[in-house]
Coordinates of C-alpha atoms and ligand atoms in Angstrom, one line a residue:
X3 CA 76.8 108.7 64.0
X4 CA 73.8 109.5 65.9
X5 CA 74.7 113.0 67.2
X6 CA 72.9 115.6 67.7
X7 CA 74.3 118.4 66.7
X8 CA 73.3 122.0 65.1
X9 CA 75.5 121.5 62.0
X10 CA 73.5 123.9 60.3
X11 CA 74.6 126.7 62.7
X12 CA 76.9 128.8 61.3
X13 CA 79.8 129.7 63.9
X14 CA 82.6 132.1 64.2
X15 CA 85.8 132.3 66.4
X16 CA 89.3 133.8 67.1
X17 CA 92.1 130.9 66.1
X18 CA 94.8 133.1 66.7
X19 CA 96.4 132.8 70.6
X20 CA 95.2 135.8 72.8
X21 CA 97.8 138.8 72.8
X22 CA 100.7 139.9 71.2
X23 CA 101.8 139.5 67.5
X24 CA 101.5 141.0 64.5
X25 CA 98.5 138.7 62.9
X26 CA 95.3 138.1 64.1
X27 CA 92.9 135.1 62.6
X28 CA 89.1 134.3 62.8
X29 CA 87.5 131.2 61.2
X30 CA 84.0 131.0 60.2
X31 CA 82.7 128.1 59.3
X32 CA 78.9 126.3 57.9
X33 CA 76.2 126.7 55.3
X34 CA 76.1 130.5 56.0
X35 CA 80.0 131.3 56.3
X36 CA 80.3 132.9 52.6
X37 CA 76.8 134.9 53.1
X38 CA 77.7 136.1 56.2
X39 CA 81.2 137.3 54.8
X40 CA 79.3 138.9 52.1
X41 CA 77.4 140.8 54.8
X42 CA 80.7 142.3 56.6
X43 CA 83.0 142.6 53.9
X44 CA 83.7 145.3 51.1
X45 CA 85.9 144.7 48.1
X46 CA 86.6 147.5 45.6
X47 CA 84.2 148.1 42.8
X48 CA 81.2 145.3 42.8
X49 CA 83.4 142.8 44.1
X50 CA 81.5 140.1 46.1
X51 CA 83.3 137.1 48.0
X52 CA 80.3 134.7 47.1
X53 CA 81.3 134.8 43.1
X54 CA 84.7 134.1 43.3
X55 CA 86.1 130.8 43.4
X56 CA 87.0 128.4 46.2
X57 CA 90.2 128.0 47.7
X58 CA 91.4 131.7 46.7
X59 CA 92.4 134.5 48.5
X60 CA 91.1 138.0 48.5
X61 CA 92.3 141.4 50.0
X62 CA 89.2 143.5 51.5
X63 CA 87.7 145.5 54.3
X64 CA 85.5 144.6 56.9
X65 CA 82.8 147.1 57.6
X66 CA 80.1 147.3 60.2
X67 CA 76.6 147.8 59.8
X68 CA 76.9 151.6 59.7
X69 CA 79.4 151.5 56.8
X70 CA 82.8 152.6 58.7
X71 CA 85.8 150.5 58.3
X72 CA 87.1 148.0 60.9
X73 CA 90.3 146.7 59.2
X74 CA 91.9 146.0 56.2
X75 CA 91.8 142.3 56.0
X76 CA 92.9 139.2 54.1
X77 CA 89.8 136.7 53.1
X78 CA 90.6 133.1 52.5
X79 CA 87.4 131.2 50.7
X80 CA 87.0 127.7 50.9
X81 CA 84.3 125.9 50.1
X82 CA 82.8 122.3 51.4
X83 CA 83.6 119.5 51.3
X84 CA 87.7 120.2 51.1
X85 CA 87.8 122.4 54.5
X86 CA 88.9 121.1 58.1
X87 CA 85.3 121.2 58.7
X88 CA 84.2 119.5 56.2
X89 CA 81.5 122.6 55.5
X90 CA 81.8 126.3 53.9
X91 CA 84.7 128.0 55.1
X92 CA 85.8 131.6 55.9
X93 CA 89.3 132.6 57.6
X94 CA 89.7 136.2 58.0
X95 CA 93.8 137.7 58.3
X96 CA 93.5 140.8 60.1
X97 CA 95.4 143.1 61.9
X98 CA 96.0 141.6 65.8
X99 CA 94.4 144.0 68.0
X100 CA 92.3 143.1 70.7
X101 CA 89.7 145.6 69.5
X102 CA 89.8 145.1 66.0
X103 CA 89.0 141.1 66.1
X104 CA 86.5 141.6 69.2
X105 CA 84.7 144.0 66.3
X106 CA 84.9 141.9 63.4
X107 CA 83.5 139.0 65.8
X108 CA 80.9 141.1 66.5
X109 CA 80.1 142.1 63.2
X110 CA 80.1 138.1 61.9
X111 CA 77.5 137.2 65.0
X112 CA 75.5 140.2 63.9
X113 CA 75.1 138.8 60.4
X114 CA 74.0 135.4 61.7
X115 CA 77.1 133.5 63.4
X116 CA 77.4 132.0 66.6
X117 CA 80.2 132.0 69.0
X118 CA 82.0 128.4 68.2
X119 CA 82.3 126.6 71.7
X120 CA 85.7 124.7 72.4
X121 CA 86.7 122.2 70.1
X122 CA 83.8 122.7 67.5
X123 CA 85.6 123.3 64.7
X124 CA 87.3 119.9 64.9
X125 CA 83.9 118.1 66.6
X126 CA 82.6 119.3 62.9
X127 CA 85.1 117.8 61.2
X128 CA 84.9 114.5 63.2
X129 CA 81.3 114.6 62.6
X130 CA 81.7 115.4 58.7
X131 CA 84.4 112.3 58.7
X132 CA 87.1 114.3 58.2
X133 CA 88.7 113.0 60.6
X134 CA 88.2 110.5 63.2
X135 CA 88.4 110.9 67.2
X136 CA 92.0 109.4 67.4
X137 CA 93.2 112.3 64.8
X138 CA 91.2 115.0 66.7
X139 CA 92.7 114.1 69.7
X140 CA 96.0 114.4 68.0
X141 CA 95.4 118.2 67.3
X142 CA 95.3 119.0 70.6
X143 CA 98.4 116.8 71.9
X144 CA 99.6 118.6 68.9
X145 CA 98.9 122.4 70.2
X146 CA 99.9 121.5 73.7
X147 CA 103.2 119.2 73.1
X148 CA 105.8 120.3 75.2
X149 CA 109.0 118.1 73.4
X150 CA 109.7 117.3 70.1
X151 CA 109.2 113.7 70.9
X152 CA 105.5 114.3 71.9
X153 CA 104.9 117.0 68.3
X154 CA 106.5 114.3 66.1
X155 CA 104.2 111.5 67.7
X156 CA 101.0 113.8 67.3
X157 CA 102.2 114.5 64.1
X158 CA 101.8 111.0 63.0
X159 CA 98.9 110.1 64.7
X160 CA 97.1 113.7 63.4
X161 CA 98.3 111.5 59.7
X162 CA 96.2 108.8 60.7
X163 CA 99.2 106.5 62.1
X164 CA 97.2 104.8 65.0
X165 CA 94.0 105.6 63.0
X166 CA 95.6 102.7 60.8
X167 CA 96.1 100.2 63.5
X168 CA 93.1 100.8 64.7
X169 CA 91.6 100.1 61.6
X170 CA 93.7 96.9 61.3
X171 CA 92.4 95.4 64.6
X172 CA 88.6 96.0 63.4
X173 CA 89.4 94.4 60.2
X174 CA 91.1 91.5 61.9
X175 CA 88.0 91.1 64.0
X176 CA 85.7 91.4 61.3
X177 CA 87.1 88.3 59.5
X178 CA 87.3 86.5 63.1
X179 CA 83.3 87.0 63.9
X180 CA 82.6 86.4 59.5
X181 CA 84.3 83.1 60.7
X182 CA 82.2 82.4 63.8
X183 CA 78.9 83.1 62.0
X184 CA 79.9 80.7 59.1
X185 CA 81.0 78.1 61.9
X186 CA 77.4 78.1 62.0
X187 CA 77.1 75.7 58.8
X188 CA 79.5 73.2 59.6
X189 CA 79.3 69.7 61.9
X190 CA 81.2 70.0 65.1
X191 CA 84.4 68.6 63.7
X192 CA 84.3 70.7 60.5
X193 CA 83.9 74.0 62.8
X194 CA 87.1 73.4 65.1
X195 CA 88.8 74.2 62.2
X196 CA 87.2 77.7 62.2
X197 CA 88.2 78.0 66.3
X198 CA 92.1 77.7 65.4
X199 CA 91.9 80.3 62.9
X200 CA 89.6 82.9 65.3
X201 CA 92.4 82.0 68.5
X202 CA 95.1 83.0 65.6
X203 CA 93.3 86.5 64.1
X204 CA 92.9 87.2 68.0
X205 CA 95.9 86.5 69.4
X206 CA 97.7 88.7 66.8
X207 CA 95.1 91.7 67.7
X208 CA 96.5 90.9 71.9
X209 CA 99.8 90.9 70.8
X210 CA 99.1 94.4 68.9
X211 CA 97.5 96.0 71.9
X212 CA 100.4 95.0 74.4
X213 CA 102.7 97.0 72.3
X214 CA 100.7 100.3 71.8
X215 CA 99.7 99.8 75.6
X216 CA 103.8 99.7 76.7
X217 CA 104.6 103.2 76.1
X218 CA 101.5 104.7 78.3
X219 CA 103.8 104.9 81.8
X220 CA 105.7 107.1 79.5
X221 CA 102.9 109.2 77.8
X222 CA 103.4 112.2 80.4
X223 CA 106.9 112.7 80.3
X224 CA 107.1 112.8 76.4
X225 CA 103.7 115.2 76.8
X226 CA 105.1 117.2 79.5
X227 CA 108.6 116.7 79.4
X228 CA 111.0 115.2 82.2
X229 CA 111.0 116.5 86.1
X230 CA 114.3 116.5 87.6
X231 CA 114.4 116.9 91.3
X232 CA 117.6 117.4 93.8
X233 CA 117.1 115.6 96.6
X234 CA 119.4 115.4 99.5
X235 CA 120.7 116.3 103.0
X236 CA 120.8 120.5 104.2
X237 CA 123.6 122.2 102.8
X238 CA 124.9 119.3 100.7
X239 CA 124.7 122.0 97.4
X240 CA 121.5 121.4 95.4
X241 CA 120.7 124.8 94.9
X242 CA 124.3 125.5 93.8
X243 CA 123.7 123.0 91.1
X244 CA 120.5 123.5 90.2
X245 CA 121.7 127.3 89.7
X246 CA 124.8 125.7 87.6
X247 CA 122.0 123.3 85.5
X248 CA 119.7 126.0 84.8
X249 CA 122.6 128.7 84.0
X250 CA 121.2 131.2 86.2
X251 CA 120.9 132.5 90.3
X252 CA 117.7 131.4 90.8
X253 CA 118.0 129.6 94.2
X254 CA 119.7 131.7 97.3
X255 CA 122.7 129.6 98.2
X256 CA 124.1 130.3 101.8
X257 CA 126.3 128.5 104.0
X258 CA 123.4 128.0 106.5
X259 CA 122.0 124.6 106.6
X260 CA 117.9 125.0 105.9
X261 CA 118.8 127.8 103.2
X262 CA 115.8 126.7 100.9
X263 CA 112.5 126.2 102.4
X264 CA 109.8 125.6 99.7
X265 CA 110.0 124.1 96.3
X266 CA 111.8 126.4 93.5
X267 CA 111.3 125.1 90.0
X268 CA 113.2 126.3 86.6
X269 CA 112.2 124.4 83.2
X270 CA 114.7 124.7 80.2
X271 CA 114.3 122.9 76.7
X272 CA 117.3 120.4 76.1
X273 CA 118.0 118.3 72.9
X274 CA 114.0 118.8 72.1
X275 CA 112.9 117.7 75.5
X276 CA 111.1 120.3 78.5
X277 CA 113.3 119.7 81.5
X278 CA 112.0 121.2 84.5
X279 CA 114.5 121.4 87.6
X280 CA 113.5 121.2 90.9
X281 CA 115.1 122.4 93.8
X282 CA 114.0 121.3 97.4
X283 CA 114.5 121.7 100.8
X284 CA 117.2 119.6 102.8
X285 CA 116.5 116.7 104.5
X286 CA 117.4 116.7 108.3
X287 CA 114.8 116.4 111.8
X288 CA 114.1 120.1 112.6
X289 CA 111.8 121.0 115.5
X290 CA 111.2 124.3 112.7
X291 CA 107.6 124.0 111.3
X292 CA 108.7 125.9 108.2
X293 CA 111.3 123.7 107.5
X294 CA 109.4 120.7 108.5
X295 CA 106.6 121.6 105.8
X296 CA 109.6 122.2 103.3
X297 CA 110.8 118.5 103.6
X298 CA 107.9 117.2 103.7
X299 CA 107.2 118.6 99.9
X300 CA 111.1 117.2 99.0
X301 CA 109.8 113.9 99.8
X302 CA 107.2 114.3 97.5
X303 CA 108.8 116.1 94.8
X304 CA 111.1 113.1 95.1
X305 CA 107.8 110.6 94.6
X306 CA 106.6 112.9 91.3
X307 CA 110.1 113.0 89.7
X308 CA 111.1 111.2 86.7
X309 CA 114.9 111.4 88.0
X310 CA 116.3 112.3 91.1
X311 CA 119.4 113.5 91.9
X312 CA 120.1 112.7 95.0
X313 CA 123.1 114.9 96.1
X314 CA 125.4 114.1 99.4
X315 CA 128.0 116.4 100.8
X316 CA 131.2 114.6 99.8
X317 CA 133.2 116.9 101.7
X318 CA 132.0 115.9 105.4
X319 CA 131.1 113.0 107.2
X320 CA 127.7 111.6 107.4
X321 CA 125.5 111.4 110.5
X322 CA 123.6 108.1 111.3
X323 CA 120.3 109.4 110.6
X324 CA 121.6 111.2 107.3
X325 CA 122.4 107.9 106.1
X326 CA 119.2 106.5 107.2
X327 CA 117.4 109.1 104.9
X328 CA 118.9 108.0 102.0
X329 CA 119.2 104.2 102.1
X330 CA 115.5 105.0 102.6
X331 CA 115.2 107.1 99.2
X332 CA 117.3 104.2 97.8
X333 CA 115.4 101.6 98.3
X334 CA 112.0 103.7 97.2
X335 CA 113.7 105.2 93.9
X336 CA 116.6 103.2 93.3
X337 CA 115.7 102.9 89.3
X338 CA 115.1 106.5 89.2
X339 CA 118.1 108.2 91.4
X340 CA 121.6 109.4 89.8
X341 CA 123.9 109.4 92.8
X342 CA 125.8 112.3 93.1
X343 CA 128.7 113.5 95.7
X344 CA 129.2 117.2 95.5
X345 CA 131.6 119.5 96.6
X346 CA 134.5 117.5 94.6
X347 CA 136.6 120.3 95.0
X348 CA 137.5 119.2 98.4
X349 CA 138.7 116.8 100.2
X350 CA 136.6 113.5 99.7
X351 CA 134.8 110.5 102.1
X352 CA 133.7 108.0 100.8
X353 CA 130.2 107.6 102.4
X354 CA 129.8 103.7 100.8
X355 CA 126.4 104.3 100.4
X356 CA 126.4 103.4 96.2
X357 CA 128.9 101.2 94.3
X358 CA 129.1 103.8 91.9
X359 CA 128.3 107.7 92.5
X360 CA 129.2 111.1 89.8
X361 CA 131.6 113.8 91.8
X362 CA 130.6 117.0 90.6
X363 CA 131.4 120.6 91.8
X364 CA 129.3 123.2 91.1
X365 CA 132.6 125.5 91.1
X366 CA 133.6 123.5 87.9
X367 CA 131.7 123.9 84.1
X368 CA 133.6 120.3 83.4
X369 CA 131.7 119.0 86.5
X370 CA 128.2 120.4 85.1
X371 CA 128.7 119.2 81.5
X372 CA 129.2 115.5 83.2
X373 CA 126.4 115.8 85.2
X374 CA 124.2 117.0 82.4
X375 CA 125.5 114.0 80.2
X376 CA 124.3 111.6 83.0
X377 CA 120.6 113.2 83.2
X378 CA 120.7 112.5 79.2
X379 CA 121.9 109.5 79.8
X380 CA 119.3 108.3 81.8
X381 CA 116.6 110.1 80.2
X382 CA 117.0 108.0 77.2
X383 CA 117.1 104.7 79.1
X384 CA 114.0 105.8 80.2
X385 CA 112.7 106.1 76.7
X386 CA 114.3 103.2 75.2
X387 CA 112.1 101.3 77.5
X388 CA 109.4 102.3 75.1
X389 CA 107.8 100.1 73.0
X390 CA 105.5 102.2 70.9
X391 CA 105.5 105.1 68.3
X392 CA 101.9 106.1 69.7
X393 CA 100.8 108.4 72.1
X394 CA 97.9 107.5 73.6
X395 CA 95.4 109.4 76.1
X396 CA 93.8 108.0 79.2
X397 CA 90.3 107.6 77.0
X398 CA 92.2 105.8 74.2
X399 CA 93.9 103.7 76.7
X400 CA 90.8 102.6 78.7
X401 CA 89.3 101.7 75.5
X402 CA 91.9 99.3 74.7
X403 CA 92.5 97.7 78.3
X404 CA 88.6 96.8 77.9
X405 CA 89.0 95.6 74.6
X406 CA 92.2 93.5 75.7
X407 CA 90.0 92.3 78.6
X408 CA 87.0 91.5 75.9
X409 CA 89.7 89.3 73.7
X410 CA 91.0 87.3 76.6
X411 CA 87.4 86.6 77.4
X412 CA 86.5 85.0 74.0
X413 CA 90.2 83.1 73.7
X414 CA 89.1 80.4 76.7
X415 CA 86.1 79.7 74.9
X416 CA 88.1 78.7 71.4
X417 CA 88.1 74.8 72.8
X418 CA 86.3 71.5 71.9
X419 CA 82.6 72.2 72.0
X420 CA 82.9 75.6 70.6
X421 CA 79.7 77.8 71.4
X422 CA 80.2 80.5 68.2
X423 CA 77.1 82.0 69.8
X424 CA 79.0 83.6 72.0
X425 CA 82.1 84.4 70.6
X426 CA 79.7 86.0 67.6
X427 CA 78.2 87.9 71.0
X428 CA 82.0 89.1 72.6
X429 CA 83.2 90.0 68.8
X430 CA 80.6 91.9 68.7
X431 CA 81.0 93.9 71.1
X432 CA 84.6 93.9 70.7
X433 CA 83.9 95.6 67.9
X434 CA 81.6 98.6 69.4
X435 CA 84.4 98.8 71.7
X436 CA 86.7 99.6 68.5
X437 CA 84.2 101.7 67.2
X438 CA 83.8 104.1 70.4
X439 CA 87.1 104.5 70.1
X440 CA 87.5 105.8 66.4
X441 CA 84.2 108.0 66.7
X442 CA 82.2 105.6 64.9
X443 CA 79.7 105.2 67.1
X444 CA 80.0 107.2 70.5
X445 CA 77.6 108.9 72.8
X446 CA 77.2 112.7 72.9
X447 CA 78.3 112.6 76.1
X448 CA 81.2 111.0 75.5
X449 CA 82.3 113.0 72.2
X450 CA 81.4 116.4 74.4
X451 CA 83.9 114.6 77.2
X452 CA 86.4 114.8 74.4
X453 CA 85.8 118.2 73.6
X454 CA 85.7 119.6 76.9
X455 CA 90.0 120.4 77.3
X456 CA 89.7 122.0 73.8
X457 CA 90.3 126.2 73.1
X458 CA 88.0 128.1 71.2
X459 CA 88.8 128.2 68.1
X460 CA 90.2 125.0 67.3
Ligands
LIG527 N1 133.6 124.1 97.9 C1 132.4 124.0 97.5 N2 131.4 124.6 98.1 C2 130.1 124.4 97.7 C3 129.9 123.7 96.5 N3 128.5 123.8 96.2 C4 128.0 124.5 97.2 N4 129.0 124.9 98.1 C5 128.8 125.7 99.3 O1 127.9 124.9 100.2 C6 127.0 125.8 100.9 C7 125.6 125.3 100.7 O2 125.2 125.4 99.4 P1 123.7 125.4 98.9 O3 123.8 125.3 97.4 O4 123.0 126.5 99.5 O5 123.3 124.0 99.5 P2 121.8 123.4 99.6 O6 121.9 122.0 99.6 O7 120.9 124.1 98.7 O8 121.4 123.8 101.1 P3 119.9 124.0 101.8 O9 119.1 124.8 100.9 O10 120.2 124.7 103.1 O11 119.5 122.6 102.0 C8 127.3 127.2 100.4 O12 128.2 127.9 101.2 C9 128.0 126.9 99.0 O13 128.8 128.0 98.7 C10 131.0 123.1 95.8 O14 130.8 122.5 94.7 N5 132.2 123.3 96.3
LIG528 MG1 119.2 125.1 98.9

């Protein structure tokens, strides 16, 4: 890879999250990282960290320049090539205190380290071919996962799981262009035989993308988890039940209709998914600019959310221009909305606006626990619509819709009078396609664009 990049630059940074805990921990890494722990560290008797052994651990001090202590510290050596860099590698335990790892930071740039910048330590390791661009971008789906669905899939693709397809496609097209150039040899009959076996290899790698490319729509809600919005008329009871859902008074609940007036939102982790609850303003015409603004965001929330339940007073009749309001949010949402008639507890109409509709009370823990059931329920229809183990980011997935694209290009062309030229040409650059997209061969700006979303120290 033709980057340009100051490997040789020894650099230093704080891994551990900012605040409170009992454990603090700083990574150095590059050619330097064991001189430069030399220079800050003190072991007893003539101890030094550059004779001992890589991959061992070692209880010290660090001490500054003027000789006073700064903590008592664990040292863990490692030594290239088998570090996450790739290069000589220093992690220092200490005591977490603001002060005491500012120091010691201090201490390691004063002996020759640099402050890392985001993402550098895994940029080295890509660059080192540690790890490729698809892993690296695992590690920080990884850090930021917010279900267990999304961790497990980083997990796997941190293991080199879509790494491996990857690899699969390029060696698929490898053996289609090897093919094409041999074409090359052959009398026109001959060579059609070479065509069918090109259409076949690609074909395969088409069918392969369409699968990894079906579970993008559902990329955010297994990143970010699920948003669950209560949608409905003025004082039909969301904020009742989103209290009821999220175990706790977090809405005001009145019996004046226009009680909520902005967006209130609670998240709560369910069955290893984020669930984030949003509670809205009613819907009704209101002269009230307050109120009017407050709808207006309901709408939206109800655009944004993955489910909305869409809650009508069961317990009084329906006005003409209620009804309106949502036989318009049914036929917008209808794949995403879980009925819902509240107020079971009393007397019921029935509003025939759904064939089928949940009655719930928020006065009744039976009610809730049916109600919760149906948001699981649909939250895994949602997911069984998935057709692919793989998360994939908007990069990743740009770089295969253009690849797709390239494929379908060269499939047309796979007829009588076959020009291999140019299928040789598109394979080719098929190929640079795949390579961008493993790291293999990527600008700086584009590995920097990579970068960018990454913390220090990672
Ligand atoms: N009987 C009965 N009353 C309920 C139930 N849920 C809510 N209420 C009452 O209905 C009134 C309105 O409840 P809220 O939860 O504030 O309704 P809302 O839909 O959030 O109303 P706005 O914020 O004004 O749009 C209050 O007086 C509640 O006590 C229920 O399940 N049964
Ligand atoms: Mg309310």
């Amino acid at each position: 890879m033709a980057l340009h990049i100051q490997d040789e630059q020894t650099i230093v940074a704080q891994c551990s999250p900012k605040g409170a805990g009992a454990i603090g921990l700083i990574r150095i890494s590059g050619v330097n990282a064991v001189h430069i722990a030399d220079k800050i560290s003190q072991f007893s008797g003539t101890k030094k960290l550059s004779g001992q052994s890589s991959h061992t651990i070692h209880y010290g001090k660090i001490v500054d320049p003027q000789g006073s202590t700064i903590d008592a510290v664990l040292f863990l050596l490692m030594r290239a090539p088998k570090t996450f860099t790739g290069q000589d590698t220093v992690e220092i335990t200490c005591h977490n205190n603001p002060f005491i790892l500012e120091a010691i930071i201090a201490c390691t740039i004063k002996a020759g380290a640099r402050l890392a910048d985001a993402g550098e330590f895994t940029k080295r390791a890509v660059i080192n071919k540690k790890i490729d661009l698809i892993q690296a971008e695992a590690i920080k789906d990884l850090i930021h996962a917010n279900s267990q669905e999304g961790l497990k899939r980083s997990l796997a693709q941190l293991e080199g799981t879509l790494s491996h397809d990857i690899h699969f496609f390029e060696q698929e097209l490898v053996k289609a262009l090897a093919l094409s150039e041999a074409s090359f040899e052959f009398i026109d009959e001959e060579s059609m035989e070479f065509g069918i076996q090109i259409k076949k290899l690609i074909s395969n790698v088409i069918a392969q993308i369409a699968q990894l490319q079906k579970s993008f729509a559902q990329q955010k809600q297994i990143r970010e988890g699920i948003r669950i919005a209560l949608i409905g008329s003025v004082n039909a009871g969301k904020s009742s039940l989103f209290n009821a859902l999220i175990g706790s008074d977090r809405a005001i609940v009145t019996d004046q209709a226009g009680t909520t007036r902005d967006v209130i939102e609670a998240g709560l982790y369910k069955d290893g998914l984020y669930w984030t609850l949003i509670d809205t303003a009613g819907l009704r015409k209101t002269s009230n600019t307050i109120e009017a603004a407050g709808i207006e965001r309901s709408y939206k929330e109800a655009q944004k959310a993955d489910i909305v339940l869409l809650i009508i007073d069961g317990s009084v009749e329906l006005s003409t221009s209620e009804k309106e309001v949502y036989n318009d949010l049914l036929s917008l949402y209808a794949s995403k909305i879980i009925p819902v008639h509240s107020k079971s507890d009393m007397p019921q109409i029935d509003h025939a606006l759904f064939p089928d509709y949940l009655k719930v009370s928020s006065h009744q823990d039976d009610s809730i626990a049916t109600l919760d059931q149906a948001i699981k329920a649909k939250i895994a229809d949602i997911f069984t619509h998935d057709g692919s183990a793989h998360l994939l980011t908007t990069r990743q997935h740009g770089l295969l819709l253009a690849l797709d694209q390239k494929l379908n290009e060269i499939l047309p062309l796979l007829k009588e009078d076959i020009a291999y030229e140019l299928v040789s040409h598109h394979l080719q650059e098929a190929l640079s396609g795949l390579a961008e997209l493993t790291g293999k061969s990527i600008s700086e700006q584009g590995m920097d664009a990579v970068f960018r979303d990454f913390c220090v120290g990672k």
